[in-house]
Amino acid sequence: MRFVLKTDYHRDSDLFRDRVQFSWYAALFIFVLCLPIVSGTYVESQLTTVFMWSIAGAGLMILVGYTGLISLGHAAFLSVGAYTHAIMLDLGVPFFVSIPLAMVLCSALGVVVSIAALRMTGIYLAIATLAFAMIVEKIVKNWSAVTGGNAGFKVAPPELFGWELNSTAYYYFCLLVLTLVMLCVSNLLRAPTGRAFIAVRDSEISAQAMGINLLKTKALAFAISAALTGLAGTLLAYQWHYLFPDSFSMLTSIQLLMLVIIGGLGSMSGVVFGAIFITLLPDGIATVREWLPDSIGNLPGLEPLTFGLLLILVLIFEPLGINGRWQKMRLFFSQFPLYRNKTLKRQKSFLRTERVH
Amino acid sequence: MFEVVRLSKHFGGVTAVHEVSFSVNEGEIFSIMGPNGAGKTTVLNLISRFYDVDEGTIQFAGEDITHAPPHEIARKGIARTFQNIELFERETVLQNLLIAQYIHRKTNIFSDLLFLPRVRRQEAQSRRFLEDIIDLLHLQRYREQQIHSLPFGVRKLVELARALCLKPKLLLLDEPSSGLNPEETEDLSFWIEDINKELGVTIVMVEHDMNLIGQVSNRVLVLASGRSIALGTPVEVKDHPDVISAYLGT
């Protein structure tokens, strides 16, 4: 076990606990940086997908993991981001203009949704966001003059000053965006704004007593969340080349939610774990399909079934997700042989203020 | 400094608080007591604006706050604790106290996103202020611990500390001694006096423990069934015939 000697209040605001932790992250970054040199295009494109899902997941994590609001409609922001970006590219707007514009549009949309949705909590909020996602899906489907409808919309390839980015360059581009997103989100979470989110998550009543404006804070969380998910959408548009309304269905929303829950609610590393999991899962299912007898292997519903089953199992057996498991493993080794099974068990508390609601 | 005039609150057909009036002087420790269901906590919830006032007015520092939104109350200088503790359970003690600095922040979302040097300076400044409160309440050893791993008595203290971190002028305490053992209650009475004298905070507390009230408070208001039945020094109130009959029945 390492102990950190703090001699300065700034140490508590630092991103990394100590040099050792910083070195691990630096090593990971260098590894990811060098990977395309040795790996094939398959690994490269899979990792690019992981980066994109991580960005979208970071957006949803702020909402679900840090502000305690659930959303079943985040595919809508993905879709709005992707389509806005693709349409603007089509009009000849360069990507470094169209991506921020798509993000602004998404966050504005997020605020609009939040105004309608924030009078609700829990399951009602989930259903409201689901309804919103369906509305967006229908609009995209039927407004074919702009979105191309079911025929799809072709996305112009990524270009920078007349150079077309190849897949390796695009990999680095996504890595850069992900790094910036992770930095910004971590900054937010160690500053007053992020603390306000956490306060709203843990106790709305005492957040108010601390002078935090609930509606404003929730709307802000929605706006940031929608902007980041929209950003992921713009990147996905490049990756997919063609956009179809069905690419952003309810299943996508659930996949995103699954990403943050399986990754581990309330942690940014959980987002990356979840994104890796989500990216590898379809391939895993495809492999398993081949082993299974045809009668089961060819069932069309196998994928959603596996998603749902895994989500339930994680919620029952490891509510803190992959990140929680990872933390426990680290604790086990750092305290070996003194680790107790109940170390991280939460004490049930029945003493909440029921009188104020 | 703080005045409540003919405050009433109904829940359906039940009158929880009926025309309660009292005023608190600057620097005073004012207690509200009464049997269960007398409407003590309701009065606090009305003051912190978690409930809408049906009738009457609340004045604080020459300002009418009867209809101020609940999140504005802290900014006006009124902090509170809760009877059953409402801390941010998954966070450390330090993070809980830092949240109370939110209303004093001078940075906005954009500087937070980039964690500009002034955000860093502000964080260190907040810490310096928090450490004074931590020293006052002897919470040093719990700084990095998560709330859900702390014993009940310490949680109550953390909540008190968090309220103080708002730099309030008026502190509302909802049954500060509930769930504490006699020694902890004894300590609490000294702390309440320290907070009142050293930090110059006016205190309104809802309390059951007659000893605690007798030790620290200047004046006591007794409520029964939502009405005020007595107001005076602890000694006066203790022997008041209406108070005795409210507690023991007639």
PDB file of N, CA and C in Angstrom, chain A residues 167-200:
ATOM      1  N   SER A 167      -7.491   5.884 -42.027  1.00  0.00           N
ATOM      2  CA  SER A 167      -8.042   5.336 -40.789  1.00  0.00           C
ATOM      3  C   SER A 167      -7.078   5.523 -39.629  1.00  0.00           C
ATOM      4  N   THR A 168      -5.780   5.488 -39.884  1.00  0.00           N
ATOM      5  CA  THR A 168      -4.827   5.688 -38.785  1.00  0.00           C
ATOM      6  C   THR A 168      -4.879   7.126 -38.279  1.00  0.00           C
ATOM      7  N   ALA A 169      -4.938   8.073 -39.218  1.00  0.00           N
ATOM      8  CA  ALA A 169      -5.045   9.471 -38.809  1.00  0.00           C
ATOM      9  C   ALA A 169      -6.331   9.688 -38.029  1.00  0.00           C
ATOM     10  N   TYR A 170      -7.379   9.009 -38.487  1.00  0.00           N
ATOM     11  CA  TYR A 170      -8.663   9.160 -37.815  1.00  0.00           C
ATOM     12  C   TYR A 170      -8.611   8.583 -36.401  1.00  0.00           C
ATOM     13  N   TYR A 171      -7.878   7.476 -36.268  1.00  0.00           N
ATOM     14  CA  TYR A 171      -7.654   6.877 -34.945  1.00  0.00           C
ATOM     15  C   TYR A 171      -7.030   7.909 -34.009  1.00  0.00           C
ATOM     16  N   TYR A 172      -6.002   8.597 -34.484  1.00  0.00           N
ATOM     17  CA  TYR A 172      -5.341   9.596 -33.642  1.00  0.00           C
ATOM     18  C   TYR A 172      -6.258  10.769 -33.332  1.00  0.00           C
ATOM     19  N   PHE A 173      -7.079  11.124 -34.329  1.00  0.00           N
ATOM     20  CA  PHE A 173      -8.020  12.220 -34.122  1.00  0.00           C
ATOM     21  C   PHE A 173      -8.992  11.876 -32.986  1.00  0.00           C
ATOM     22  N   CYS A 174      -9.552  10.654 -33.046  1.00  0.00           N
ATOM     23  CA  CYS A 174     -10.501  10.230 -32.005  1.00  0.00           C
ATOM     24  C   CYS A 174      -9.816  10.142 -30.651  1.00  0.00           C
ATOM     25  N   LEU A 175      -8.563   9.673 -30.645  1.00  0.00           N
ATOM     26  CA  LEU A 175      -7.809   9.582 -29.397  1.00  0.00           C
ATOM     27  C   LEU A 175      -7.624  10.964 -28.790  1.00  0.00           C
ATOM     28  N   LEU A 176      -7.308  11.928 -29.650  1.00  0.00           N
ATOM     29  CA  LEU A 176      -7.118  13.308 -29.185  1.00  0.00           C
ATOM     30  C   LEU A 176      -8.410  13.841 -28.569  1.00  0.00           C
ATOM     31  N   VAL A 177      -9.530  13.619 -29.294  1.00  0.00           N
ATOM     32  CA  VAL A 177     -10.809  14.123 -28.786  1.00  0.00           C
ATOM     33  C   VAL A 177     -11.141  13.454 -27.452  1.00  0.00           C
ATOM     34  N   LEU A 178     -10.934  12.147 -27.374  1.00  0.00           N
ATOM     35  CA  LEU A 178     -11.238  11.431 -26.134  1.00  0.00           C
ATOM     36  C   LEU A 178     -10.397  11.970 -24.975  1.00  0.00           C
ATOM     37  N   THR A 179      -9.115  12.194 -25.247  1.00  0.00           N
ATOM     38  CA  THR A 179      -8.236  12.707 -24.186  1.00  0.00           C
ATOM     39  C   THR A 179      -8.732  14.056 -23.696  1.00  0.00           C
ATOM     40  N   LEU A 180      -9.117  14.929 -24.642  1.00  0.00           N
ATOM     41  CA  LEU A 180      -9.618  16.244 -24.252  1.00  0.00           C
ATOM     42  C   LEU A 180     -10.901  16.120 -23.437  1.00  0.00           C
ATOM     43  N   VAL A 181     -11.792  15.229 -23.905  1.00  0.00           N
ATOM     44  CA  VAL A 181     -13.064  15.048 -23.195  1.00  0.00           C
ATOM     45  C   VAL A 181     -12.806  14.567 -21.770  1.00  0.00           C
ATOM     46  N   MET A 182     -11.930  13.562 -21.633  1.00  0.00           N
ATOM     47  CA  MET A 182     -11.653  13.015 -20.311  1.00  0.00           C
ATOM     48  C   MET A 182     -11.046  14.078 -19.392  1.00  0.00           C
ATOM     49  N   LEU A 183     -10.154  14.888 -19.953  1.00  0.00           N
ATOM     50  CA  LEU A 183      -9.535  15.961 -19.172  1.00  0.00           C
ATOM     51  C   LEU A 183     -10.585  16.954 -18.692  1.00  0.00           C
ATOM     52  N   CYS A 184     -11.437  17.380 -19.638  1.00  0.00           N
ATOM     53  CA  CYS A 184     -12.454  18.381 -19.293  1.00  0.00           C
ATOM     54  C   CYS A 184     -13.420  17.847 -18.249  1.00  0.00           C
ATOM     55  N   VAL A 185     -13.862  16.598 -18.446  1.00  0.00           N
ATOM     56  CA  VAL A 185     -14.824  16.041 -17.498  1.00  0.00           C
ATOM     57  C   VAL A 185     -14.182  15.886 -16.120  1.00  0.00           C
ATOM     58  N   SER A 186     -12.916  15.418 -16.095  1.00  0.00           N
ATOM     59  CA  SER A 186     -12.251  15.280 -14.799  1.00  0.00           C
ATOM     60  C   SER A 186     -12.073  16.636 -14.132  1.00  0.00           C
ATOM     61  N   ASN A 187     -11.777  17.645 -14.939  1.00  0.00           N
ATOM     62  CA  ASN A 187     -11.674  18.997 -14.395  1.00  0.00           C
ATOM     63  C   ASN A 187     -12.976  19.434 -13.764  1.00  0.00           C
ATOM     64  N   LEU A 188     -14.046  19.175 -14.498  1.00  0.00           N
ATOM     65  CA  LEU A 188     -15.369  19.567 -14.024  1.00  0.00           C
ATOM     66  C   LEU A 188     -15.666  18.907 -12.686  1.00  0.00           C
ATOM     67  N   LEU A 189     -15.278  17.623 -12.584  1.00  0.00           N
ATOM     68  CA  LEU A 189     -15.655  16.862 -11.396  1.00  0.00           C
ATOM     69  C   LEU A 189     -14.831  17.248 -10.177  1.00  0.00           C
ATOM     70  N   ARG A 190     -13.673  17.880 -10.384  1.00  0.00           N
ATOM     71  CA  ARG A 190     -12.920  18.297  -9.198  1.00  0.00           C
ATOM     72  C   ARG A 190     -13.141  19.780  -8.893  1.00  0.00           C
ATOM     73  N   ALA A 191     -14.080  20.391  -9.582  1.00  0.00           N
ATOM     74  CA  ALA A 191     -14.395  21.800  -9.378  1.00  0.00           C
ATOM     75  C   ALA A 191     -15.822  21.924  -8.816  1.00  0.00           C
ATOM     76  N   PRO A 192     -16.204  23.112  -8.385  1.00  0.00           N
ATOM     77  CA  PRO A 192     -17.530  23.261  -7.775  1.00  0.00           C
ATOM     78  C   PRO A 192     -18.692  22.744  -8.627  1.00  0.00           C
ATOM     79  N   THR A 193     -18.620  22.919  -9.950  1.00  0.00           N
ATOM     80  CA  THR A 193     -19.740  22.484 -10.791  1.00  0.00           C
ATOM     81  C   THR A 193     -19.998  20.989 -10.643  1.00  0.00           C
ATOM     82  N   GLY A 194     -18.924  20.199 -10.711  1.00  0.00           N
ATOM     83  CA  GLY A 194     -19.082  18.757 -10.597  1.00  0.00           C
ATOM     84  C   GLY A 194     -19.565  18.354  -9.219  1.00  0.00           C
ATOM     85  N   ARG A 195     -19.088  19.099  -8.213  1.00  0.00           N
ATOM     86  CA  ARG A 195     -19.530  18.790  -6.854  1.00  0.00           C
ATOM     87  C   ARG A 195     -21.025  19.027  -6.711  1.00  0.00           C
ATOM     88  N   ALA A 196     -21.521  20.051  -7.399  1.00  0.00           N
ATOM     89  CA  ALA A 196     -22.961  20.315  -7.347  1.00  0.00           C
ATOM     90  C   ALA A 196     -23.732  19.144  -7.962  1.00  0.00           C
ATOM     91  N   PHE A 197     -23.211  18.577  -9.055  1.00  0.00           N
ATOM     92  CA  PHE A 197     -23.861  17.405  -9.665  1.00  0.00           C
ATOM     93  C   PHE A 197     -23.964  16.283  -8.642  1.00  0.00           C
ATOM     94  N   ILE A 198     -22.820  16.007  -7.986  1.00  0.00           N
ATOM     95  CA  ILE A 198     -22.779  14.905  -7.031  1.00  0.00           C
ATOM     96  C   ILE A 198     -23.732  15.164  -5.873  1.00  0.00           C
ATOM     97  N   ALA A 199     -23.804  16.429  -5.455  1.00  0.00           N
ATOM     98  CA  ALA A 199     -24.710  16.776  -4.367  1.00  0.00           C
ATOM     99  C   ALA A 199     -26.146  16.478  -4.758  1.00  0.00           C
ATOM    100  N   VAL A 200     -26.514  16.830  -5.997  1.00  0.00           N
ATOM    101  CA  VAL A 200     -27.878  16.578  -6.455  1.00  0.00           C
ATOM    102  C   VAL A 200     -28.142  15.081  -6.496  1.00  0.00           C
TER     103      VAL A 200
END
